[in-house]
Coordinates of C-alpha atoms in Angstrom, one line a residue:
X1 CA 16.7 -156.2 49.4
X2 CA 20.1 -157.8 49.8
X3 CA 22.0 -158.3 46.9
X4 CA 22.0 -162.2 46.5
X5 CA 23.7 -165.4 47.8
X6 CA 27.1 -162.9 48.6
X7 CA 24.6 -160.9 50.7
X8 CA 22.8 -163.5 52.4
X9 CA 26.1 -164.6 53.2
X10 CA 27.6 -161.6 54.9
X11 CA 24.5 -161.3 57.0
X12 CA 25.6 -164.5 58.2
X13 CA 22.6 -166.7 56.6
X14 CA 22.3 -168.9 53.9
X15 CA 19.8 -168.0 51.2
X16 CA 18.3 -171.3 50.9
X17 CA 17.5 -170.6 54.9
X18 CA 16.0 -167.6 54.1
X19 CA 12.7 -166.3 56.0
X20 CA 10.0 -166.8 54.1
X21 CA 6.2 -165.9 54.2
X22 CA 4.4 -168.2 56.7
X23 CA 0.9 -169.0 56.4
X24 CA -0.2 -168.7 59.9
X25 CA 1.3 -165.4 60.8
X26 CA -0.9 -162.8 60.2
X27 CA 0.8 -160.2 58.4
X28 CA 2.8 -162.8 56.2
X29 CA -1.0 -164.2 55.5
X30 CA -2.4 -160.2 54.9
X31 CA 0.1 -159.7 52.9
X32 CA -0.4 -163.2 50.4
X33 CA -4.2 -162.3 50.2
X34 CA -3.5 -159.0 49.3
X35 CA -1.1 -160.2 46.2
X36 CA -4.0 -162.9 45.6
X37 CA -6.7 -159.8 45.1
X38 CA -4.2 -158.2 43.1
X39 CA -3.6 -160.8 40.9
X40 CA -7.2 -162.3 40.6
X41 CA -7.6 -161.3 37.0
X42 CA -5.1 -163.0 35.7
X43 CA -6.5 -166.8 36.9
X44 CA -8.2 -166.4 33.5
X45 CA -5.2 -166.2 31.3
X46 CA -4.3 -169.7 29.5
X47 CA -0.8 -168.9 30.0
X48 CA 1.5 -169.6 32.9
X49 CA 1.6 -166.6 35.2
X50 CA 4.0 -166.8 38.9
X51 CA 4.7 -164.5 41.1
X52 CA 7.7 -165.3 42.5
X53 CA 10.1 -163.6 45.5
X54 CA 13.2 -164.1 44.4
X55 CA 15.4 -163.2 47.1
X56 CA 13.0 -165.8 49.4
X57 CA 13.1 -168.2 46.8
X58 CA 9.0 -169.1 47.5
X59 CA 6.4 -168.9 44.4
X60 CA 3.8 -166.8 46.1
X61 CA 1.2 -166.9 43.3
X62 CA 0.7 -168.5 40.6
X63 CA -2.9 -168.9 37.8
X64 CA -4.2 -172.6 37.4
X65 CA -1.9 -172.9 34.2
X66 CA 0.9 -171.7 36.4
X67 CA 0.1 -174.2 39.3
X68 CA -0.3 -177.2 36.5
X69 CA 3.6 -176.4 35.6
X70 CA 4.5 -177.0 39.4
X71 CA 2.1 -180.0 39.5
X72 CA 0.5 -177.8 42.7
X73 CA -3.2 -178.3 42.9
X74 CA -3.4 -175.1 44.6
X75 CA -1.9 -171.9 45.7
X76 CA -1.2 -173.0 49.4
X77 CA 0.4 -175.7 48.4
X78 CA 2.4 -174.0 46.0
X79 CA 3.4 -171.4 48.8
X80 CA 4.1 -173.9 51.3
X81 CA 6.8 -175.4 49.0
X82 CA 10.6 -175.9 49.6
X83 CA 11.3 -174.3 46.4
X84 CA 15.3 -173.7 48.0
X85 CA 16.3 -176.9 48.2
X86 CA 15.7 -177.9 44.4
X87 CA 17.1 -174.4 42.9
X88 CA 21.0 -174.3 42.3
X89 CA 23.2 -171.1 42.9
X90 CA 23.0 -170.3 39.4
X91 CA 19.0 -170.6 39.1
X92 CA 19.0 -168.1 42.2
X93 CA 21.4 -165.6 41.2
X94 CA 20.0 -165.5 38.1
X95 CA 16.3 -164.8 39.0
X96 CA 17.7 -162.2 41.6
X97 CA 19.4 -160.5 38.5
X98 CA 16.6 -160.2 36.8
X99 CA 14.9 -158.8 39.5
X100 CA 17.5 -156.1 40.2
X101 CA 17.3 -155.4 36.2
X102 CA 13.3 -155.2 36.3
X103 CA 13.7 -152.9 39.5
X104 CA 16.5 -150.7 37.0
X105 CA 13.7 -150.5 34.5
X106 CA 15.1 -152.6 32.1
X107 CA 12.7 -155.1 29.9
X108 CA 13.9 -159.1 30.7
X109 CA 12.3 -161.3 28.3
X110 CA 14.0 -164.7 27.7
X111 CA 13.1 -168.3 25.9
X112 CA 12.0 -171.0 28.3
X113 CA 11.0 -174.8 27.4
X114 CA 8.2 -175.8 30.4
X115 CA 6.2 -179.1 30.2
X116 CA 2.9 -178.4 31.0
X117 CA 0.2 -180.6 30.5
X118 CA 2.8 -183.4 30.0
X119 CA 3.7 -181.4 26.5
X120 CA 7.3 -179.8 26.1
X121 CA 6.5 -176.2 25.1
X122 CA 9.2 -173.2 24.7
X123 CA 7.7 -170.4 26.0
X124 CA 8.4 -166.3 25.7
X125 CA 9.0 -165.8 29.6
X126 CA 8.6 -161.6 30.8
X127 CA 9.5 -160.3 33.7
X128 CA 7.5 -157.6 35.7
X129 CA 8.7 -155.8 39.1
X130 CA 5.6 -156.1 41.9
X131 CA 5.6 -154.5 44.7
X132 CA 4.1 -156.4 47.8
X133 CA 1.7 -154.4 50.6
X134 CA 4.5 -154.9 52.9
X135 CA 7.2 -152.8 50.3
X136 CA 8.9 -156.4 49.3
X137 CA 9.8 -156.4 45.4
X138 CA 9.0 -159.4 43.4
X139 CA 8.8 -160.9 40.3
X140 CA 5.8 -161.3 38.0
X141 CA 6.9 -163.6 35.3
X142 CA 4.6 -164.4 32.4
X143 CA 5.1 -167.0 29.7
X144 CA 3.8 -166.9 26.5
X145 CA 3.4 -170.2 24.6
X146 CA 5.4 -170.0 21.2
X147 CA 2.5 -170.9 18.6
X148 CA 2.8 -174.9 17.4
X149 CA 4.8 -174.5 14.0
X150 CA 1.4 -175.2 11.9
X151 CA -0.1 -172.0 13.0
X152 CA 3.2 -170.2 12.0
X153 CA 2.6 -171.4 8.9
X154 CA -0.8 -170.9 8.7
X155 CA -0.2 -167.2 9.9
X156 CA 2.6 -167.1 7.2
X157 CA 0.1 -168.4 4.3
X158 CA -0.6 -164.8 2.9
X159 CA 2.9 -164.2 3.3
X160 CA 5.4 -163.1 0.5
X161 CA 8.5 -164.6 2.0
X162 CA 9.1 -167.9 2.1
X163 CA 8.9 -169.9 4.8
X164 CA 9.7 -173.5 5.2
X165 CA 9.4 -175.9 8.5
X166 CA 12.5 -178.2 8.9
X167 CA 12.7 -181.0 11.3
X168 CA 16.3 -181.1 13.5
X169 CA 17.9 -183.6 11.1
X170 CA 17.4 -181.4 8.2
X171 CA 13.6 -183.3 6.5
X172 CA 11.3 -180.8 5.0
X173 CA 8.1 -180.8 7.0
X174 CA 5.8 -178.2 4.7
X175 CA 6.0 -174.5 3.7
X176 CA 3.5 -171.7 3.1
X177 CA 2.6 -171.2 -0.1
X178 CA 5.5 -168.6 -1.2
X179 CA 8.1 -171.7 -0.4
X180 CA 6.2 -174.3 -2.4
X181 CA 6.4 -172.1 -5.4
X182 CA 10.2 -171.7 -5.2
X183 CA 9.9 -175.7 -4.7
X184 CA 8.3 -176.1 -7.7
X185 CA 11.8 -173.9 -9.3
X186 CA 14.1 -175.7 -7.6
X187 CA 14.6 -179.0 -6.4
X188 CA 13.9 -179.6 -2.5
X189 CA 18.0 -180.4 -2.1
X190 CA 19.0 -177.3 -3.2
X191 CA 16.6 -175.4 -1.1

């Protein structure tokens, strides 16, 4: 694997021109069902799943909650996309540095705010080193939706510590149960 736009570059390509896996040649197409019979458990997770070649810059994979994210009805279309030409430097050299730090055995894990399903969601994105049939190394990114703030606090009910939901500008939203009787202490300013 080259290491990133510097190394595209003194190959004498640009990484936005980079080959990527075609359809209708063979191996390229061997190789893609191979990843899809890998992968074929995870079409049942709710969460947004991708596997994505980074060096390439082409989604090879993704699960139905992945594809709605890409508004792709399917995973040809998906893979058929010119992913490149909407990704800046930065968005490249960063998914490439996570893949070199995956490959290094290190644990990525970052916050990510997706839309999907025309709601803005942060998500916990991982990242996972996968290893094509052909020895190509990509990433398997999964996101996990951060729970809406009422089932924090519903998970934080039995709780002892006190939790309370704030909007941006400061308003109290609600509190588990622990919070409400330190509210009933102190008045909501001071808290």
């Amino acid at each position: 694997m080259t290491d990133g736009p510097e190394a595209a570059s003194a190959e004498g390509g640009d990484w936005r021109q980079a080959r990527r896996y075609q359809l209708d040649e063979p191996a390229d197409r061997a190789v893609l069902d191979d990843l899809e019979r890998q992968l074929s458990g995870l079409r049942f997770v709710d969460t947004p799943v991708w596997a994505f070649d980074a060096e390439r810059c082409q989604c090879l994979w993704a699960n139905p909650t992945g594809l709605e994210i890409w508004k792709a009805a399917s995973v040809t279309e998906l893979q058929q996309r010119d992913i490149a030409s909407t990704q800046s430097e930065a968005v490249y050299t960063l998914l490439n540095d996570y893949l070199r730090r995956v490959d290094a055995g290190e644990s990525i894990a970052v916050w990510v705010t997706l839309d999907p399903r025309g709601t803005t969601r942060r998500f916990y994105q991982s990242h996972h080193l996968l290893i094509l049939s052909d020895g190509r190394k990509i990433l398997l990114i999964e996101a996990q939706a951060e729970p809406p703030a009422e089932e924090l606090l519903a998970f934080a009910s039995s709780s002892a510590l006190t939790i309370g939901l704030y909007e941006m500008d400061g308003q109290l939203v609600s509190g588990n149960p622990a919070f409400r009787q330190l509210a009933e202490c102190h008045p909501l300013d001071d808290l």
